[in-house]
PDB file of C-alpha atoms in Angstrom:
ATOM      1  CA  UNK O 127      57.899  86.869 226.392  1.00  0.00           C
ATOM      2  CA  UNK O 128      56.680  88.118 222.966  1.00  0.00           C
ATOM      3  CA  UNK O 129      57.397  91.732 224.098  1.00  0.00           C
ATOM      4  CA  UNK O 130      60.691  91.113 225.604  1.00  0.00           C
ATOM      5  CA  UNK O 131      61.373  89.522 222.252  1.00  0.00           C
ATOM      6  CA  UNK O 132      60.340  92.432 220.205  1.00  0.00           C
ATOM      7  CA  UNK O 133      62.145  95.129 222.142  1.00  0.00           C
ATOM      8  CA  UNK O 134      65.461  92.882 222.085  1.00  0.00           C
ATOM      9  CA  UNK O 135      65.346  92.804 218.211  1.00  0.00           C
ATOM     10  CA  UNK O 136      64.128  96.700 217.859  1.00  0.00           C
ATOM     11  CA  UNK O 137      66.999  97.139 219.920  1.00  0.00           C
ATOM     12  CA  UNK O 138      69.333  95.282 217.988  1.00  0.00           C
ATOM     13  CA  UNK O 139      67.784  96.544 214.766  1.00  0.00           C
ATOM     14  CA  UNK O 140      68.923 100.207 215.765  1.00  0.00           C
ATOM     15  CA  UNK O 141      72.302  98.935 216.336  1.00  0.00           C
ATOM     16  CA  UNK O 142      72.768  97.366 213.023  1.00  0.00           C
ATOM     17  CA  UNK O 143      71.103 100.645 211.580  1.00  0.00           C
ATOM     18  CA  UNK O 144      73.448 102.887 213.228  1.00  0.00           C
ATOM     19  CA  UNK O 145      76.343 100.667 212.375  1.00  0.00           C
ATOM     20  CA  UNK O 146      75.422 100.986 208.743  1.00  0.00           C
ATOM     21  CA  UNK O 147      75.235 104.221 208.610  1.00  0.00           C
ATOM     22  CA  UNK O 148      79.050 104.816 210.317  1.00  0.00           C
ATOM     23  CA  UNK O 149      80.354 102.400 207.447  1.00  0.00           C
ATOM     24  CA  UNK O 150      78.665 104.620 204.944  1.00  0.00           C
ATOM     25  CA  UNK O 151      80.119 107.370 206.159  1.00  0.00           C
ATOM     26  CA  UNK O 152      82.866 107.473 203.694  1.00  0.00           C
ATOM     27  CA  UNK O 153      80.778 107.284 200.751  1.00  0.00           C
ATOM     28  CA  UNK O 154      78.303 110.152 202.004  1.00  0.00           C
ATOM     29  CA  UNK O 155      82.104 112.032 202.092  1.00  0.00           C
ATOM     30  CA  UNK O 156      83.515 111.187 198.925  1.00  0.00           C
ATOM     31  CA  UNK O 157      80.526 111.765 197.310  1.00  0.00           C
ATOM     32  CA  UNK O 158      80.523 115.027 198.074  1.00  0.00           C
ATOM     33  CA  UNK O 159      83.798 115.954 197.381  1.00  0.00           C
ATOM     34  CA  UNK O 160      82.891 114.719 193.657  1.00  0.00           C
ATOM     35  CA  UNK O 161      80.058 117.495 193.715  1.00  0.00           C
ATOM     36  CA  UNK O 162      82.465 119.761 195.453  1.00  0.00           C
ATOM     37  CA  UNK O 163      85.651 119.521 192.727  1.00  0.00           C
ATOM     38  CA  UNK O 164      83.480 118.727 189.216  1.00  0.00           C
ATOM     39  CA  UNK O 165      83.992 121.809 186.966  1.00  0.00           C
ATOM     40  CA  UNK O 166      82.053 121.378 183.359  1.00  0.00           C
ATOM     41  CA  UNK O 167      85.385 122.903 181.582  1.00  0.00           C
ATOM     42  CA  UNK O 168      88.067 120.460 183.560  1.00  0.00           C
ATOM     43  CA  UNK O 169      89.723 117.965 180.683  1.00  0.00           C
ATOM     44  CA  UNK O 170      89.658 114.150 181.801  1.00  0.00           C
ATOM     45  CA  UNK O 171      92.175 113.138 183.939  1.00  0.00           C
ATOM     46  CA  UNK O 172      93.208 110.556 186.125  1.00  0.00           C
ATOM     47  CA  UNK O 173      91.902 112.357 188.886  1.00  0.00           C
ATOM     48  CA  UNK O 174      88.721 113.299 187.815  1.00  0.00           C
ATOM     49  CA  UNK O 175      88.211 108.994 187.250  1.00  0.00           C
ATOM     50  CA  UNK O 176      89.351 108.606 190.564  1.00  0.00           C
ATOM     51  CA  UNK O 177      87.239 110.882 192.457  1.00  0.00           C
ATOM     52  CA  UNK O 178      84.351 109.804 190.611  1.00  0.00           C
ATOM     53  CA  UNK O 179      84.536 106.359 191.060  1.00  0.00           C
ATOM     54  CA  UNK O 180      85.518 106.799 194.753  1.00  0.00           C
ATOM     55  CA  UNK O 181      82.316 106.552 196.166  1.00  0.00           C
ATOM     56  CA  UNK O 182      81.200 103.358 194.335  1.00  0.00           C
ATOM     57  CA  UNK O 183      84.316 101.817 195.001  1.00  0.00           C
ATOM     58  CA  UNK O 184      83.748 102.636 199.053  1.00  0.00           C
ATOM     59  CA  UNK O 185      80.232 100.993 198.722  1.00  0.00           C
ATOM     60  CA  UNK O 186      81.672  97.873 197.610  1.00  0.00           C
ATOM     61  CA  UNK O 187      84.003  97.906 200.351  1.00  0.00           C
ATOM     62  CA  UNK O 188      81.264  98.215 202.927  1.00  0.00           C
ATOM     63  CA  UNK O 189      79.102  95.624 200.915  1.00  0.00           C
ATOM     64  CA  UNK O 190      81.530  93.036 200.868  1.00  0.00           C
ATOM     65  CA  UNK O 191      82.301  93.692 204.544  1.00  0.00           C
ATOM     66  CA  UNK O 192      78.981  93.973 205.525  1.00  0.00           C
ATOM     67  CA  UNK O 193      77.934  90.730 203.444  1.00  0.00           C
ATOM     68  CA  UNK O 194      81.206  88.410 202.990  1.00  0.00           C
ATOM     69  CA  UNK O 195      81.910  86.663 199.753  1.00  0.00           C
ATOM     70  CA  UNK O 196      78.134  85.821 199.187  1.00  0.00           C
ATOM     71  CA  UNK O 197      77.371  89.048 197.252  1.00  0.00           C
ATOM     72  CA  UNK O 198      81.309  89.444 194.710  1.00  0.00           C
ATOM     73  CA  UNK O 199      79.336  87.781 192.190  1.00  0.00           C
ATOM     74  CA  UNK O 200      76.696  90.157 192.564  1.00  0.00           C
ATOM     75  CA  UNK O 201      76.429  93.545 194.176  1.00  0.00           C
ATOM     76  CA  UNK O 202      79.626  94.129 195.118  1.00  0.00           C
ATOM     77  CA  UNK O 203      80.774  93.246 191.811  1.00  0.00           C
ATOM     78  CA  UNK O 204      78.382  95.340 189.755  1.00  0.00           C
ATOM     79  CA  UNK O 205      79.683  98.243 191.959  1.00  0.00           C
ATOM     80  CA  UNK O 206      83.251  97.502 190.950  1.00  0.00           C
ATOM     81  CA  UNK O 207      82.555  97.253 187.446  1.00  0.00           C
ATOM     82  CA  UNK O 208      80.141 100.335 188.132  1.00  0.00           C
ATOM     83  CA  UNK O 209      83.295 102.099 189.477  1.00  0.00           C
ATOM     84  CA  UNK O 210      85.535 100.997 185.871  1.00  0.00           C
ATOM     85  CA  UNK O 211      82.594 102.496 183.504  1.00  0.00           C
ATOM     86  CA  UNK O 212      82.763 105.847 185.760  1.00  0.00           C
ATOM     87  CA  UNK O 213      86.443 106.014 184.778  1.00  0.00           C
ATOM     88  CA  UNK O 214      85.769 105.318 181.054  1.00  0.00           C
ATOM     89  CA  UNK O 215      82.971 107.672 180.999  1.00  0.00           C
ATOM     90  CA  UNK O 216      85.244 110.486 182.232  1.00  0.00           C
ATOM     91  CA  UNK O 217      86.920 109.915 177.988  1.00  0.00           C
ATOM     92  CA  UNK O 218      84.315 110.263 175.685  1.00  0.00           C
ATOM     93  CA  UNK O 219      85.759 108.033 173.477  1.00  0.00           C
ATOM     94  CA  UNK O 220      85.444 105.425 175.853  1.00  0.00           C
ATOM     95  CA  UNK O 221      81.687 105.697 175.841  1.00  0.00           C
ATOM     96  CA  UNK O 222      81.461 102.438 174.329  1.00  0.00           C
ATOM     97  CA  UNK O 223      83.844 100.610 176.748  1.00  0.00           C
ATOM     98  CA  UNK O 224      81.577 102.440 179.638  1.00  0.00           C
ATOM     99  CA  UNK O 225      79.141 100.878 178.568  1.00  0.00           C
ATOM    100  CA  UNK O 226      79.895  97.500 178.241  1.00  0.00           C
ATOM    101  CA  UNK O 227      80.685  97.484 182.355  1.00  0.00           C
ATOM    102  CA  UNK O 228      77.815  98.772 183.177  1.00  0.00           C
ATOM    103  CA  UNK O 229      75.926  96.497 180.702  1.00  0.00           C
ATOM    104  CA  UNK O 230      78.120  93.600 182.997  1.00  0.00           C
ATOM    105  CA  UNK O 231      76.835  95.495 186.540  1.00  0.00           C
ATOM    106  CA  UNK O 232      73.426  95.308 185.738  1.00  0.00           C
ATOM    107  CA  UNK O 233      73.563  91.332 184.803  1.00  0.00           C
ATOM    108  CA  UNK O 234      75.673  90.539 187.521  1.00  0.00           C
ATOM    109  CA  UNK O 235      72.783  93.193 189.851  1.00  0.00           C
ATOM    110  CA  UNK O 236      69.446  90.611 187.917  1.00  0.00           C
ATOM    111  CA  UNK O 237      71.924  87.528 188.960  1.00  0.00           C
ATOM    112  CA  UNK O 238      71.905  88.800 192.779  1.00  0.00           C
ATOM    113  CA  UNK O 239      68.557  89.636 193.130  1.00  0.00           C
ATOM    114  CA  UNK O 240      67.509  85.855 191.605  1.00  0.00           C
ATOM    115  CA  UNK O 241      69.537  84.278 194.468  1.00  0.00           C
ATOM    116  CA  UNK O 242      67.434  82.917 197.490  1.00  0.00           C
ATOM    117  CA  UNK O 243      67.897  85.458 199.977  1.00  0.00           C
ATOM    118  CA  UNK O 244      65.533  87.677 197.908  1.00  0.00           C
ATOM    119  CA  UNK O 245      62.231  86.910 198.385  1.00  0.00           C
ATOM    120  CA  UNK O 246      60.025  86.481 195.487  1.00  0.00           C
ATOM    121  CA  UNK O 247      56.943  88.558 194.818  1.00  0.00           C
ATOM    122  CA  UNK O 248      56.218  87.781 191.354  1.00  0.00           C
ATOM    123  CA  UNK O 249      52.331  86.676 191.995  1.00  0.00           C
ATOM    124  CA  UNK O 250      50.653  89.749 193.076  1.00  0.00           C
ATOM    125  CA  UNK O 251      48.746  91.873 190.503  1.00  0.00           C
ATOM    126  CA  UNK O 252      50.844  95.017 191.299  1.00  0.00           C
ATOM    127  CA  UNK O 253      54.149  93.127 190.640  1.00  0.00           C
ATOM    128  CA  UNK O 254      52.744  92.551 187.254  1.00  0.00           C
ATOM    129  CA  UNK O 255      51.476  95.892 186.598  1.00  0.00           C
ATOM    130  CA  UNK O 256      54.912  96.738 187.412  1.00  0.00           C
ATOM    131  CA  UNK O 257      56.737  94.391 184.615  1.00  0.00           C
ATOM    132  CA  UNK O 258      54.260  95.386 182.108  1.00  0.00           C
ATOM    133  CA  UNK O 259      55.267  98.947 182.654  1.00  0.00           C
ATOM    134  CA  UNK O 260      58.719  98.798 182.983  1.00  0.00           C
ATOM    135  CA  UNK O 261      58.752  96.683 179.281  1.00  0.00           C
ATOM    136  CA  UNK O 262      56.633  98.887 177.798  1.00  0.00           C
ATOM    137  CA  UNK O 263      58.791 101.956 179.213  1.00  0.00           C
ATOM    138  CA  UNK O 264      62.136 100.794 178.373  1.00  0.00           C
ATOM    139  CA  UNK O 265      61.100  99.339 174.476  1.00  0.00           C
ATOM    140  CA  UNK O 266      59.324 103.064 174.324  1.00  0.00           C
ATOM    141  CA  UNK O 267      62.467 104.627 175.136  1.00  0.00           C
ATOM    142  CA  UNK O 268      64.733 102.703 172.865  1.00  0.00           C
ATOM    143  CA  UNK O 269      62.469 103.316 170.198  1.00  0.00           C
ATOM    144  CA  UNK O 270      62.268 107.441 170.868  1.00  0.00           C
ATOM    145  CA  UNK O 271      65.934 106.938 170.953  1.00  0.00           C
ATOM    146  CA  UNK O 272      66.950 105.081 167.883  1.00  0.00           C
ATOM    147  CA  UNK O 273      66.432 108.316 165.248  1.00  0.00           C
ATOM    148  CA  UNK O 274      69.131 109.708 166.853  1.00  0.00           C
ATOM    149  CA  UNK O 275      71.555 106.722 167.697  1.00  0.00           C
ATOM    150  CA  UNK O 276      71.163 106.290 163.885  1.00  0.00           C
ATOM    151  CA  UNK O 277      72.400 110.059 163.188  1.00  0.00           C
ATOM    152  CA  UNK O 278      75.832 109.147 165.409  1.00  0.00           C
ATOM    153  CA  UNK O 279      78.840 108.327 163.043  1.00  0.00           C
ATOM    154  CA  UNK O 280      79.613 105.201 164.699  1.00  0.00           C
ATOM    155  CA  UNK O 281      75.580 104.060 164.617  1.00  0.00           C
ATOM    156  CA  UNK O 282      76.480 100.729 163.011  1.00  0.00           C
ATOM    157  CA  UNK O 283      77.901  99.626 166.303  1.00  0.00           C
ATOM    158  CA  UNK O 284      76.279 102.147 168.889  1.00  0.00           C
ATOM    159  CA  UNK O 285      72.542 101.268 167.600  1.00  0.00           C
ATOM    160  CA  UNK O 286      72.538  97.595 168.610  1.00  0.00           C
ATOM    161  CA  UNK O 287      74.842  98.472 171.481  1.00  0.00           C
ATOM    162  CA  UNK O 288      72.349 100.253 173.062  1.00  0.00           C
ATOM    163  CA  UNK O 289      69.550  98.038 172.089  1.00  0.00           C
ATOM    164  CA  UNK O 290      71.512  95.257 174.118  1.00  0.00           C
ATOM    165  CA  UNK O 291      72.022  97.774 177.235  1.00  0.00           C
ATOM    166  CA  UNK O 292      68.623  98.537 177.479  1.00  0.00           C
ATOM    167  CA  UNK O 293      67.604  94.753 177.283  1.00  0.00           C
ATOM    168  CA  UNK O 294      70.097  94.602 180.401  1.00  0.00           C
ATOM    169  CA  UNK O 295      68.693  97.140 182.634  1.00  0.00           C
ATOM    170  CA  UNK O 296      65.079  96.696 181.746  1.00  0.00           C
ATOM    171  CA  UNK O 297      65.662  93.120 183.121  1.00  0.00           C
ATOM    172  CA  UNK O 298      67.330  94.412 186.003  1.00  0.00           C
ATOM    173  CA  UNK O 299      64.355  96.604 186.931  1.00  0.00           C
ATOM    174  CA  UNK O 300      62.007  93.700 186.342  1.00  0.00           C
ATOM    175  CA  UNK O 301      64.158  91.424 188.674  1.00  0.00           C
ATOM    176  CA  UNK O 302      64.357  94.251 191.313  1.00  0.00           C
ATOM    177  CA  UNK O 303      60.252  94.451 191.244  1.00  0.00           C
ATOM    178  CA  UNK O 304      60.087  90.761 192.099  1.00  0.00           C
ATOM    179  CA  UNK O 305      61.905  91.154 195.350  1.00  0.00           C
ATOM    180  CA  UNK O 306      60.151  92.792 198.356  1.00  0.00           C
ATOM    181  CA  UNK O 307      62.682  94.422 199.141  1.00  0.00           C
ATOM    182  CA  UNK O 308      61.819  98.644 198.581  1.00  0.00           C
ATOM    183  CA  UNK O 309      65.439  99.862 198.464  1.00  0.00           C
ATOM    184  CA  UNK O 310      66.446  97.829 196.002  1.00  0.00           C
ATOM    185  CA  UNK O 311      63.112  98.592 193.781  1.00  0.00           C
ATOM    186  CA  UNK O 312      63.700 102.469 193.905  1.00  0.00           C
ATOM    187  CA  UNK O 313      67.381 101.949 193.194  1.00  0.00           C
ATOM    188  CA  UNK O 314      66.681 100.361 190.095  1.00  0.00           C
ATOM    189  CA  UNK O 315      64.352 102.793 189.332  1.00  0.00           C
ATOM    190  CA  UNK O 316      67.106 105.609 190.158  1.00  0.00           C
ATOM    191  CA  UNK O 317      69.652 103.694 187.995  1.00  0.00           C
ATOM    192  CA  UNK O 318      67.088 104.154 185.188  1.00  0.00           C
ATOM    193  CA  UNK O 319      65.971 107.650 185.869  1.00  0.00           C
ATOM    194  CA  UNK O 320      69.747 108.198 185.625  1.00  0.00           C
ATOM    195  CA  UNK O 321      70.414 106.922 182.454  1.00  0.00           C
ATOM    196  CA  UNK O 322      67.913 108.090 180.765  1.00  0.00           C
ATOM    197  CA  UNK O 323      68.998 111.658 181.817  1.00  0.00           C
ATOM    198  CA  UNK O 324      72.239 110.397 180.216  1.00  0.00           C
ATOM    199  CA  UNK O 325      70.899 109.293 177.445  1.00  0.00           C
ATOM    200  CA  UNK O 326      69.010 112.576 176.168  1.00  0.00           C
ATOM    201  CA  UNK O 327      72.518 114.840 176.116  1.00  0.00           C
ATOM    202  CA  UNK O 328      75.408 112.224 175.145  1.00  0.00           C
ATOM    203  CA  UNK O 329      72.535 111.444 171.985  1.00  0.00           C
ATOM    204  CA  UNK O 330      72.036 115.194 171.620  1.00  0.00           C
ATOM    205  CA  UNK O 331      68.028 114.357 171.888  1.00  0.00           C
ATOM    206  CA  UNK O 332      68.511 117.744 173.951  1.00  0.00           C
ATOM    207  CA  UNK O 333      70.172 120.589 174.250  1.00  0.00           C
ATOM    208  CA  UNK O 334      72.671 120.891 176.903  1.00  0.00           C
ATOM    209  CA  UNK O 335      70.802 120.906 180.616  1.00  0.00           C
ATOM    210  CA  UNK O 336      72.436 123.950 183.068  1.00  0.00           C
ATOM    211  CA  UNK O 337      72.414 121.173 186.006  1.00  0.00           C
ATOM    212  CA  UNK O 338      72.490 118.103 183.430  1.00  0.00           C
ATOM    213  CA  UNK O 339      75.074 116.128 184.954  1.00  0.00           C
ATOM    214  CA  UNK O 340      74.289 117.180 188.531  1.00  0.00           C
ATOM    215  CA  UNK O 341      70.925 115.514 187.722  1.00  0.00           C
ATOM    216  CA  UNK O 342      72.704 112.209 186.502  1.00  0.00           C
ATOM    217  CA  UNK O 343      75.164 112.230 189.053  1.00  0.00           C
ATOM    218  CA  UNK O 344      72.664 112.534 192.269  1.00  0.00           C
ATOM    219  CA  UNK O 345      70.120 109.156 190.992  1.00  0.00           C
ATOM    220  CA  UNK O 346      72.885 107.778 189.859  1.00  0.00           C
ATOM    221  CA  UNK O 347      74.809 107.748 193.460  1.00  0.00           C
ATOM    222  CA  UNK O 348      71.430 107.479 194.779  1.00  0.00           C
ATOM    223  CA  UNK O 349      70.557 104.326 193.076  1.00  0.00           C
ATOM    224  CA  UNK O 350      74.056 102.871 193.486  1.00  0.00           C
ATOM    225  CA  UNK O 351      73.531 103.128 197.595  1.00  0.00           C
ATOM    226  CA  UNK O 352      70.138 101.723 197.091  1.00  0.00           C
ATOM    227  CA  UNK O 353      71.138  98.734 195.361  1.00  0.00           C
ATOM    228  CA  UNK O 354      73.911  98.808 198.157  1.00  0.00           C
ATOM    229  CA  UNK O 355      71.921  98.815 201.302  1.00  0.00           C
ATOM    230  CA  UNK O 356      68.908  96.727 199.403  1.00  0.00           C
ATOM    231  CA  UNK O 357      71.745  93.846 199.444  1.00  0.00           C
ATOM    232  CA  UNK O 358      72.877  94.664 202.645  1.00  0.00           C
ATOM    233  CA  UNK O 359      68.913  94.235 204.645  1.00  0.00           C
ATOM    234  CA  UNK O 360      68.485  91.147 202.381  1.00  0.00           C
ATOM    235  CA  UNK O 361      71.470  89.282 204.149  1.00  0.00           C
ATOM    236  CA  UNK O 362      71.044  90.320 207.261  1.00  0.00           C
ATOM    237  CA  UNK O 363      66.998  89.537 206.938  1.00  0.00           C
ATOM    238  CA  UNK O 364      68.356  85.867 205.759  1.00  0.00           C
ATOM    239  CA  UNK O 365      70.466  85.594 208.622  1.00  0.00           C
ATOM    240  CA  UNK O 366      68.110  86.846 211.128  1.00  0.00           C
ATOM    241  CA  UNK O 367      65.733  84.470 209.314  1.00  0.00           C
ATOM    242  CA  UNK O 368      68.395  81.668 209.493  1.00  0.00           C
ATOM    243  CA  UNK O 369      69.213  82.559 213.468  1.00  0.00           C
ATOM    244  CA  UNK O 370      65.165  81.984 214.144  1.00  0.00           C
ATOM    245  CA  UNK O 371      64.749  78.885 212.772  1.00  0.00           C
ATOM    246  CA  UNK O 372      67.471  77.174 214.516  1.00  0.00           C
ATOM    247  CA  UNK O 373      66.308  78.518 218.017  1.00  0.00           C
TER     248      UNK O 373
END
């Protein structure tokens, strides 16, 4: 009985796995076409917005099919606001506004990985290992970084700004390390590796990287479909859970 049991759910758990990975389909797609059409030298457009928020924008669309309403005040809806601080950070000027919706994705990511389907790890010794890493690695950075936020003519805002951000996405890696859930660990990671590559040329900490933006653009997809499919097994693990108990 145990064995006919264990080949019914491997079998279903290849279903669901293939089925995931036709519904990502469109993201794998439009993600490349980003790749594909970005030119350094193109000036910001409408288009340029579009095509780079595409692929977020699709992952929320399989999330929230995928998971129902459970997950709009979460992952789906850091995706979406995601998806507006791609757009703003196609203008320069709107580096600020940028931002702020990402600052709002990664609290509305910490909220979604405190909710119950996430199971909790925060006991073990190499969860706290972990946390006293990440902390000491994010208040690092922000420290390396604040000589040169303070050399930006708009410091007086951009300083504490960032101070805030990083206070946003630290916790968000911190929240991701108490679930057991690996995607959703490495895409906060990715989100961070990201950044940070972000960081060091909008600052001008460095001088321009040849593949800079390619760099930031692959973890940053990466850790968007990470985050994505993390919420996506934690449902489905709930349900499966959920569909156990009750037989």
């Amino acid at each position: 009985c145990q064995n006919v049991c264990h080949t019914f759910f491997d079998h279903k758990q290849k279903k669901c796995s293939c089925a995931l990975f036709l519904s990502l389909l469109p993201f794998f797609l439009s993600a490349a076409l980003y790749f594909y059409l970005w030119t350094p030298a193109s000036p910001p457009s409408i288009m340029s917005a579009g095509v780079k928020s595409a692929p977020v924008l699709l992952l929320a669309a399989v999330v929230l099919s995928w998971n129902g309403g459970q997950s709009v005040l979460g992952v789906v809806g850091g995706l979406v606001f995601s998806a507006v601080g791609d757009c703003c950070l196609v203008w320069p000027e709107l580096f600020l506004h940028g931002m702020g919706a990402f600052a709002v994705a990664h609290l509305l990511y910490s909220v979604s990985f405190l909710s119950s389907r996430y199971t909790k790890n925060s006991s073990s010794c190499w969860s706290r290992f972990l946390y006293l890493i990440l902390f000491m690695v994010g208040g690092g950075y922000y420290t390396f970084l604040f000589p040169f936020l303070q050399k930006d003519p708009n410091s007086e805002v951009l300083t504490p700004a960032v101070g805030v951000y990083f206070v946003l996405i630290t916790l968000m890696g911190l929240l991701a390390a108490r679930t057991s859930n690996v995607a959703t660990l490495l895409g906060s990671l990715s989100f961070m590796v990201s950044d940070a590559t972000l960081s060091l040329q909008v600052f001008k900490v460095v001088a321009p990287m040849q593949h800079g933006n390619t760099v930031v653009m692959v973890t940053y997809y990466l850790a968007q479909l990470l985050i994505a499919v993390g919420d996506m097994q934690a449902v489905e693990d709930t349900d499966e859970f959920s569909k156990w108990k009750r037989s």
